[in-house]
């Protein structure tokens, strides 16, 4: 199945690869969705947490007053909930790393535009290992989408305003290590995706399949089948 957000209808939708079995999974009340990331399976081996169900999704959304991150599950059951609210309405691409419980998203605040990070699970309260407040991670003057290869601890983003593509190595605590500016052949890069696999001649490689970020399909194609306005919320008319 393919999952996407329909901005015109403010819905999370699913459709099969053949174009059939269309389903509206969730309707965003009083907000317009933008970014989407999905964690298909619970892989952290911790039975006592909020990731004890398969099909986690995180979506960014906004209205005229706030920006949001909404958490839910693809299977029918609990109603999705807002787990992050910001007074800034320009909030875009999002990623989630289940192994570190870190969610990363792009937010524009005018004075600090770029990538922000926060723990997703807040049920155990706030301490040195589980800060409740989001943290500003990386300055990007104008960015919309992020991609990551968790296996090799790297994240990628485009700076639309400066016509650059960045690659960041990641530390164990979820912060960034080295930064590499990659040459962009085009002006104003916006979307980002990748192809990542293992050499078939490597011993044991036949048991491993090509990997991709959980939201790679969303980043590679920001417009859903029905289109939708991809401009920042503040620029929509």
mmCIF file of C-alpha atoms in Angstrom, residues 1-230:
data_model
loop_
_atom_site.group_PDB
_atom_site.id
_atom_site.type_symbol
_atom_site.label_atom_id
_atom_site.label_comp_id
_atom_site.label_asym_id
_atom_site.label_seq_id
_atom_site.Cartn_x
_atom_site.Cartn_y
_atom_site.Cartn_z
ATOM 1 C CA UNK A 1 0.000 0.000 0.000
ATOM 2 C CA UNK A 2 0.978 3.606 -0.598
ATOM 3 C CA UNK A 3 0.184 6.212 2.061
ATOM 4 C CA UNK A 4 -0.009 9.945 1.469
ATOM 5 C CA UNK A 5 -1.607 13.122 2.796
ATOM 6 C CA UNK A 6 -4.188 14.937 0.696
ATOM 7 C CA UNK A 7 -3.920 18.636 1.481
ATOM 8 C CA UNK A 8 -7.066 19.590 -0.411
ATOM 9 C CA UNK A 9 -9.184 17.260 1.739
ATOM 10 C CA UNK A 10 -6.967 17.321 4.878
ATOM 11 C CA UNK A 11 -6.826 13.533 4.984
ATOM 12 C CA UNK A 12 -4.375 10.670 5.341
ATOM 13 C CA UNK A 13 -5.090 8.200 2.546
ATOM 14 C CA UNK A 14 -4.011 4.763 1.371
ATOM 15 C CA UNK A 15 -4.102 3.257 -2.110
ATOM 16 C CA UNK A 16 -2.718 0.054 -3.577
ATOM 17 C CA UNK A 17 0.082 0.060 -6.141
ATOM 18 C CA UNK A 18 -2.465 -0.780 -8.828
ATOM 19 C CA UNK A 19 -4.510 2.289 -7.941
ATOM 20 C CA UNK A 20 -7.347 0.383 -6.267
ATOM 21 C CA UNK A 21 -8.423 -0.141 -2.654
ATOM 22 C CA UNK A 22 -8.486 3.591 -1.940
ATOM 23 C CA UNK A 23 -9.121 4.315 1.731
ATOM 24 C CA UNK A 24 -9.296 7.480 3.827
ATOM 25 C CA UNK A 25 -7.448 6.535 6.992
ATOM 26 C CA UNK A 26 -7.814 9.754 8.978
ATOM 27 C CA UNK A 27 -9.194 13.287 8.627
ATOM 28 C CA UNK A 28 -7.180 16.126 10.138
ATOM 29 C CA UNK A 29 -9.588 18.391 11.999
ATOM 30 C CA UNK A 30 -9.035 22.110 11.388
ATOM 31 C CA UNK A 31 -5.506 21.658 10.019
ATOM 32 C CA UNK A 32 -3.749 21.037 6.702
ATOM 33 C CA UNK A 33 -1.232 18.142 6.629
ATOM 34 C CA UNK A 34 2.190 18.377 4.988
ATOM 35 C CA UNK A 35 4.852 15.783 5.931
ATOM 36 C CA UNK A 36 4.361 12.094 6.693
ATOM 37 C CA UNK A 37 6.582 9.313 8.024
ATOM 38 C CA UNK A 38 5.617 5.723 8.836
ATOM 39 C CA UNK A 39 7.197 3.104 11.099
ATOM 40 C CA UNK A 40 5.650 -0.153 9.798
ATOM 41 C CA UNK A 41 6.681 -2.430 12.669
ATOM 42 C CA UNK A 42 7.485 -2.185 16.373
ATOM 43 C CA UNK A 43 11.213 -2.969 16.391
ATOM 44 C CA UNK A 44 12.572 -1.637 19.680
ATOM 45 C CA UNK A 45 11.992 -4.811 21.781
ATOM 46 C CA UNK A 46 10.499 -2.803 24.634
ATOM 47 C CA UNK A 47 6.976 -4.050 25.464
ATOM 48 C CA UNK A 48 6.259 -1.182 27.879
ATOM 49 C CA UNK A 49 6.230 1.849 25.618
ATOM 50 C CA UNK A 50 4.055 3.673 23.112
ATOM 51 C CA UNK A 51 5.627 1.777 20.203
ATOM 52 C CA UNK A 52 3.989 -1.532 21.095
ATOM 53 C CA UNK A 53 1.746 -1.353 18.021
ATOM 54 C CA UNK A 54 2.594 -1.696 14.350
ATOM 55 C CA UNK A 55 1.894 1.004 11.790
ATOM 56 C CA UNK A 56 2.934 4.151 13.651
ATOM 57 C CA UNK A 57 2.604 7.337 11.627
ATOM 58 C CA UNK A 58 3.699 10.894 12.348
ATOM 59 C CA UNK A 59 2.408 13.798 10.277
ATOM 60 C CA UNK A 60 3.114 17.512 10.332
ATOM 61 C CA UNK A 61 0.174 19.858 9.873
ATOM 62 C CA UNK A 62 -0.793 23.481 10.413
ATOM 63 C CA UNK A 63 -3.603 26.008 10.424
ATOM 64 C CA UNK A 64 -3.697 29.792 10.642
ATOM 65 C CA UNK A 65 -2.518 29.794 14.265
ATOM 66 C CA UNK A 66 -0.239 26.823 14.964
ATOM 67 C CA UNK A 67 1.884 24.039 13.584
ATOM 68 C CA UNK A 68 1.456 20.455 14.814
ATOM 69 C CA UNK A 69 2.866 16.960 14.856
ATOM 70 C CA UNK A 70 0.132 14.321 14.933
ATOM 71 C CA UNK A 71 0.765 10.720 16.020
ATOM 72 C CA UNK A 72 -1.460 7.776 15.175
ATOM 73 C CA UNK A 73 -1.562 4.182 13.988
ATOM 74 C CA UNK A 74 -2.669 2.862 10.630
ATOM 75 C CA UNK A 75 -4.744 0.093 12.150
ATOM 76 C CA UNK A 76 -8.215 1.070 13.324
ATOM 77 C CA UNK A 77 -8.398 1.816 17.007
ATOM 78 C CA UNK A 78 -7.085 4.765 18.981
ATOM 79 C CA UNK A 79 -7.790 8.245 17.680
ATOM 80 C CA UNK A 80 -4.623 10.055 16.486
ATOM 81 C CA UNK A 81 -3.366 12.736 18.865
ATOM 82 C CA UNK A 82 -1.400 15.968 18.659
ATOM 83 C CA UNK A 83 1.930 15.430 20.429
ATOM 84 C CA UNK A 84 3.647 18.693 19.497
ATOM 85 C CA UNK A 85 2.318 22.221 19.026
ATOM 86 C CA UNK A 86 4.272 25.260 17.892
ATOM 87 C CA UNK A 87 3.170 28.862 17.464
ATOM 88 C CA UNK A 88 4.910 28.844 14.055
ATOM 89 C CA UNK A 89 2.799 27.633 11.155
ATOM 90 C CA UNK A 90 5.522 26.657 8.673
ATOM 91 C CA UNK A 91 6.268 23.028 9.559
ATOM 92 C CA UNK A 92 7.242 20.556 6.856
ATOM 93 C CA UNK A 93 9.035 17.187 6.428
ATOM 94 C CA UNK A 94 9.371 14.728 9.312
ATOM 95 C CA UNK A 95 11.326 11.559 10.150
ATOM 96 C CA UNK A 96 11.298 9.104 13.056
ATOM 97 C CA UNK A 97 14.078 6.831 14.323
ATOM 98 C CA UNK A 98 12.517 4.007 16.342
ATOM 99 C CA UNK A 99 15.849 2.889 17.790
ATOM 100 C CA UNK A 100 16.472 6.228 19.508
ATOM 101 C CA UNK A 101 12.808 7.343 19.772
ATOM 102 C CA UNK A 102 13.824 10.618 18.119
ATOM 103 C CA UNK A 103 11.625 12.519 15.697
ATOM 104 C CA UNK A 104 13.156 15.107 13.365
ATOM 105 C CA UNK A 105 11.225 17.755 11.484
ATOM 106 C CA UNK A 106 11.733 20.989 9.559
ATOM 107 C CA UNK A 107 10.251 24.157 10.986
ATOM 108 C CA UNK A 108 10.601 27.801 10.007
ATOM 109 C CA UNK A 109 10.598 30.345 12.806
ATOM 110 C CA UNK A 110 12.089 33.280 10.928
ATOM 111 C CA UNK A 111 15.153 33.454 13.204
ATOM 112 C CA UNK A 112 15.909 29.720 13.483
ATOM 113 C CA UNK A 113 14.882 27.845 10.361
ATOM 114 C CA UNK A 114 15.927 24.244 9.886
ATOM 115 C CA UNK A 115 15.850 20.844 11.563
ATOM 116 C CA UNK A 116 14.419 20.337 15.048
ATOM 117 C CA UNK A 117 14.526 17.189 17.174
ATOM 118 C CA UNK A 118 12.625 15.808 20.166
ATOM 119 C CA UNK A 119 11.885 12.510 21.834
ATOM 120 C CA UNK A 120 8.531 11.163 20.693
ATOM 121 C CA UNK A 121 7.573 9.244 23.844
ATOM 122 C CA UNK A 122 6.873 11.550 26.803
ATOM 123 C CA UNK A 123 5.079 9.078 29.099
ATOM 124 C CA UNK A 124 8.054 8.740 31.451
ATOM 125 C CA UNK A 125 8.302 12.457 32.136
ATOM 126 C CA UNK A 126 11.221 14.832 31.635
ATOM 127 C CA UNK A 127 14.771 14.130 32.690
ATOM 128 C CA UNK A 128 18.274 14.334 31.232
ATOM 129 C CA UNK A 129 17.591 11.379 28.955
ATOM 130 C CA UNK A 130 14.092 12.375 27.845
ATOM 131 C CA UNK A 131 13.812 16.127 27.405
ATOM 132 C CA UNK A 132 10.309 17.410 26.788
ATOM 133 C CA UNK A 133 11.344 20.527 24.915
ATOM 134 C CA UNK A 134 12.310 20.372 21.273
ATOM 135 C CA UNK A 135 15.886 21.276 20.356
ATOM 136 C CA UNK A 136 17.148 23.229 17.360
ATOM 137 C CA UNK A 137 19.550 20.916 15.562
ATOM 138 C CA UNK A 138 20.625 22.379 12.229
ATOM 139 C CA UNK A 139 20.258 25.755 10.505
ATOM 140 C CA UNK A 140 18.830 25.563 6.969
ATOM 141 C CA UNK A 141 17.647 28.831 5.487
ATOM 142 C CA UNK A 142 14.868 27.277 3.423
ATOM 143 C CA UNK A 143 14.192 23.542 3.564
ATOM 144 C CA UNK A 144 11.184 21.276 3.194
ATOM 145 C CA UNK A 145 12.183 17.585 3.201
ATOM 146 C CA UNK A 146 14.658 15.321 4.991
ATOM 147 C CA UNK A 147 15.869 11.767 4.350
ATOM 148 C CA UNK A 148 17.885 9.409 6.544
ATOM 149 C CA UNK A 149 19.693 6.074 6.368
ATOM 150 C CA UNK A 150 19.535 4.908 9.968
ATOM 151 C CA UNK A 151 21.729 1.830 9.274
ATOM 152 C CA UNK A 152 24.746 4.057 8.634
ATOM 153 C CA UNK A 153 23.566 6.975 10.809
ATOM 154 C CA UNK A 154 23.314 9.626 8.112
ATOM 155 C CA UNK A 155 20.710 12.287 7.356
ATOM 156 C CA UNK A 156 20.256 14.377 4.214
ATOM 157 C CA UNK A 157 18.507 17.670 3.537
ATOM 158 C CA UNK A 158 18.238 20.294 0.809
ATOM 159 C CA UNK A 159 18.681 24.005 1.456
ATOM 160 C CA UNK A 160 16.375 25.465 -1.175
ATOM 161 C CA UNK A 161 17.502 29.074 -0.720
ATOM 162 C CA UNK A 162 21.244 28.358 -0.954
ATOM 163 C CA UNK A 163 21.029 25.647 -3.663
ATOM 164 C CA UNK A 164 22.866 23.090 -1.520
ATOM 165 C CA UNK A 165 22.357 19.471 -0.509
ATOM 166 C CA UNK A 166 23.726 18.506 2.903
ATOM 167 C CA UNK A 167 24.746 15.156 4.387
ATOM 168 C CA UNK A 168 25.075 14.877 8.166
ATOM 169 C CA UNK A 169 26.624 12.078 10.193
ATOM 170 C CA UNK A 170 24.714 11.328 13.390
ATOM 171 C CA UNK A 171 25.905 10.717 16.941
ATOM 172 C CA UNK A 172 24.480 8.153 19.349
ATOM 173 C CA UNK A 173 22.484 10.830 21.184
ATOM 174 C CA UNK A 174 20.691 11.877 17.989
ATOM 175 C CA UNK A 175 22.772 15.008 17.396
ATOM 176 C CA UNK A 176 24.732 15.728 14.230
ATOM 177 C CA UNK A 177 28.450 15.092 13.851
ATOM 178 C CA UNK A 178 30.207 16.027 10.621
ATOM 179 C CA UNK A 179 28.503 18.109 7.958
ATOM 180 C CA UNK A 180 29.220 17.713 4.252
ATOM 181 C CA UNK A 181 27.905 20.113 1.630
ATOM 182 C CA UNK A 182 27.225 18.205 -1.576
ATOM 183 C CA UNK A 183 27.257 19.837 -4.986
ATOM 184 C CA UNK A 184 23.740 20.371 -6.327
ATOM 185 C CA UNK A 185 23.445 20.241 -10.119
ATOM 186 C CA UNK A 186 20.231 22.241 -10.002
ATOM 187 C CA UNK A 187 19.262 25.543 -8.466
ATOM 188 C CA UNK A 188 16.853 25.511 -5.527
ATOM 189 C CA UNK A 189 16.773 21.763 -4.675
ATOM 190 C CA UNK A 190 13.615 20.870 -2.793
ATOM 191 C CA UNK A 191 12.867 17.130 -2.593
ATOM 192 C CA UNK A 192 15.360 14.456 -1.607
ATOM 193 C CA UNK A 193 15.509 10.667 -1.790
ATOM 194 C CA UNK A 194 18.161 8.009 -2.322
ATOM 195 C CA UNK A 195 18.931 4.515 -3.455
ATOM 196 C CA UNK A 196 20.740 2.451 -0.854
ATOM 197 C CA UNK A 197 21.680 -1.235 -1.063
ATOM 198 C CA UNK A 198 24.366 -3.803 -0.365
ATOM 199 C CA UNK A 199 26.825 -5.216 -2.865
ATOM 200 C CA UNK A 200 25.476 -8.608 -3.979
ATOM 201 C CA UNK A 201 29.030 -10.011 -3.926
ATOM 202 C CA UNK A 202 29.432 -9.300 -0.225
ATOM 203 C CA UNK A 203 29.180 -12.513 1.871
ATOM 204 C CA UNK A 204 25.768 -12.724 3.460
ATOM 205 C CA UNK A 205 24.458 -9.764 1.480
ATOM 206 C CA UNK A 206 21.805 -11.900 -0.212
ATOM 207 C CA UNK A 207 19.986 -12.023 3.115
ATOM 208 C CA UNK A 208 19.726 -8.244 3.302
ATOM 209 C CA UNK A 209 17.401 -6.189 1.188
ATOM 210 C CA UNK A 210 17.644 -2.645 -0.073
ATOM 211 C CA UNK A 211 16.722 -0.221 2.682
ATOM 212 C CA UNK A 212 15.084 3.178 2.497
ATOM 213 C CA UNK A 213 13.970 5.848 4.928
ATOM 214 C CA UNK A 214 10.469 5.344 6.224
ATOM 215 C CA UNK A 215 9.268 8.524 4.541
ATOM 216 C CA UNK A 216 11.356 8.315 1.383
ATOM 217 C CA UNK A 217 8.320 8.000 -0.868
ATOM 218 C CA UNK A 218 6.844 11.124 0.650
ATOM 219 C CA UNK A 219 10.065 13.095 0.281
ATOM 220 C CA UNK A 220 10.641 11.983 -3.257
ATOM 221 C CA UNK A 221 7.136 12.993 -4.313
ATOM 222 C CA UNK A 222 5.653 15.734 -2.117
ATOM 223 C CA UNK A 223 2.497 16.079 -4.227
ATOM 224 C CA UNK A 224 -0.103 13.365 -3.601
ATOM 225 C CA UNK A 225 -2.306 11.973 -6.370
ATOM 226 C CA UNK A 226 -4.733 14.839 -5.890
ATOM 227 C CA UNK A 227 -2.057 17.529 -5.797
ATOM 228 C CA UNK A 228 -2.257 20.105 -3.058
ATOM 229 C CA UNK A 229 -0.622 23.380 -2.193
ATOM 230 C CA UNK A 230 2.996 22.679 -1.156
#
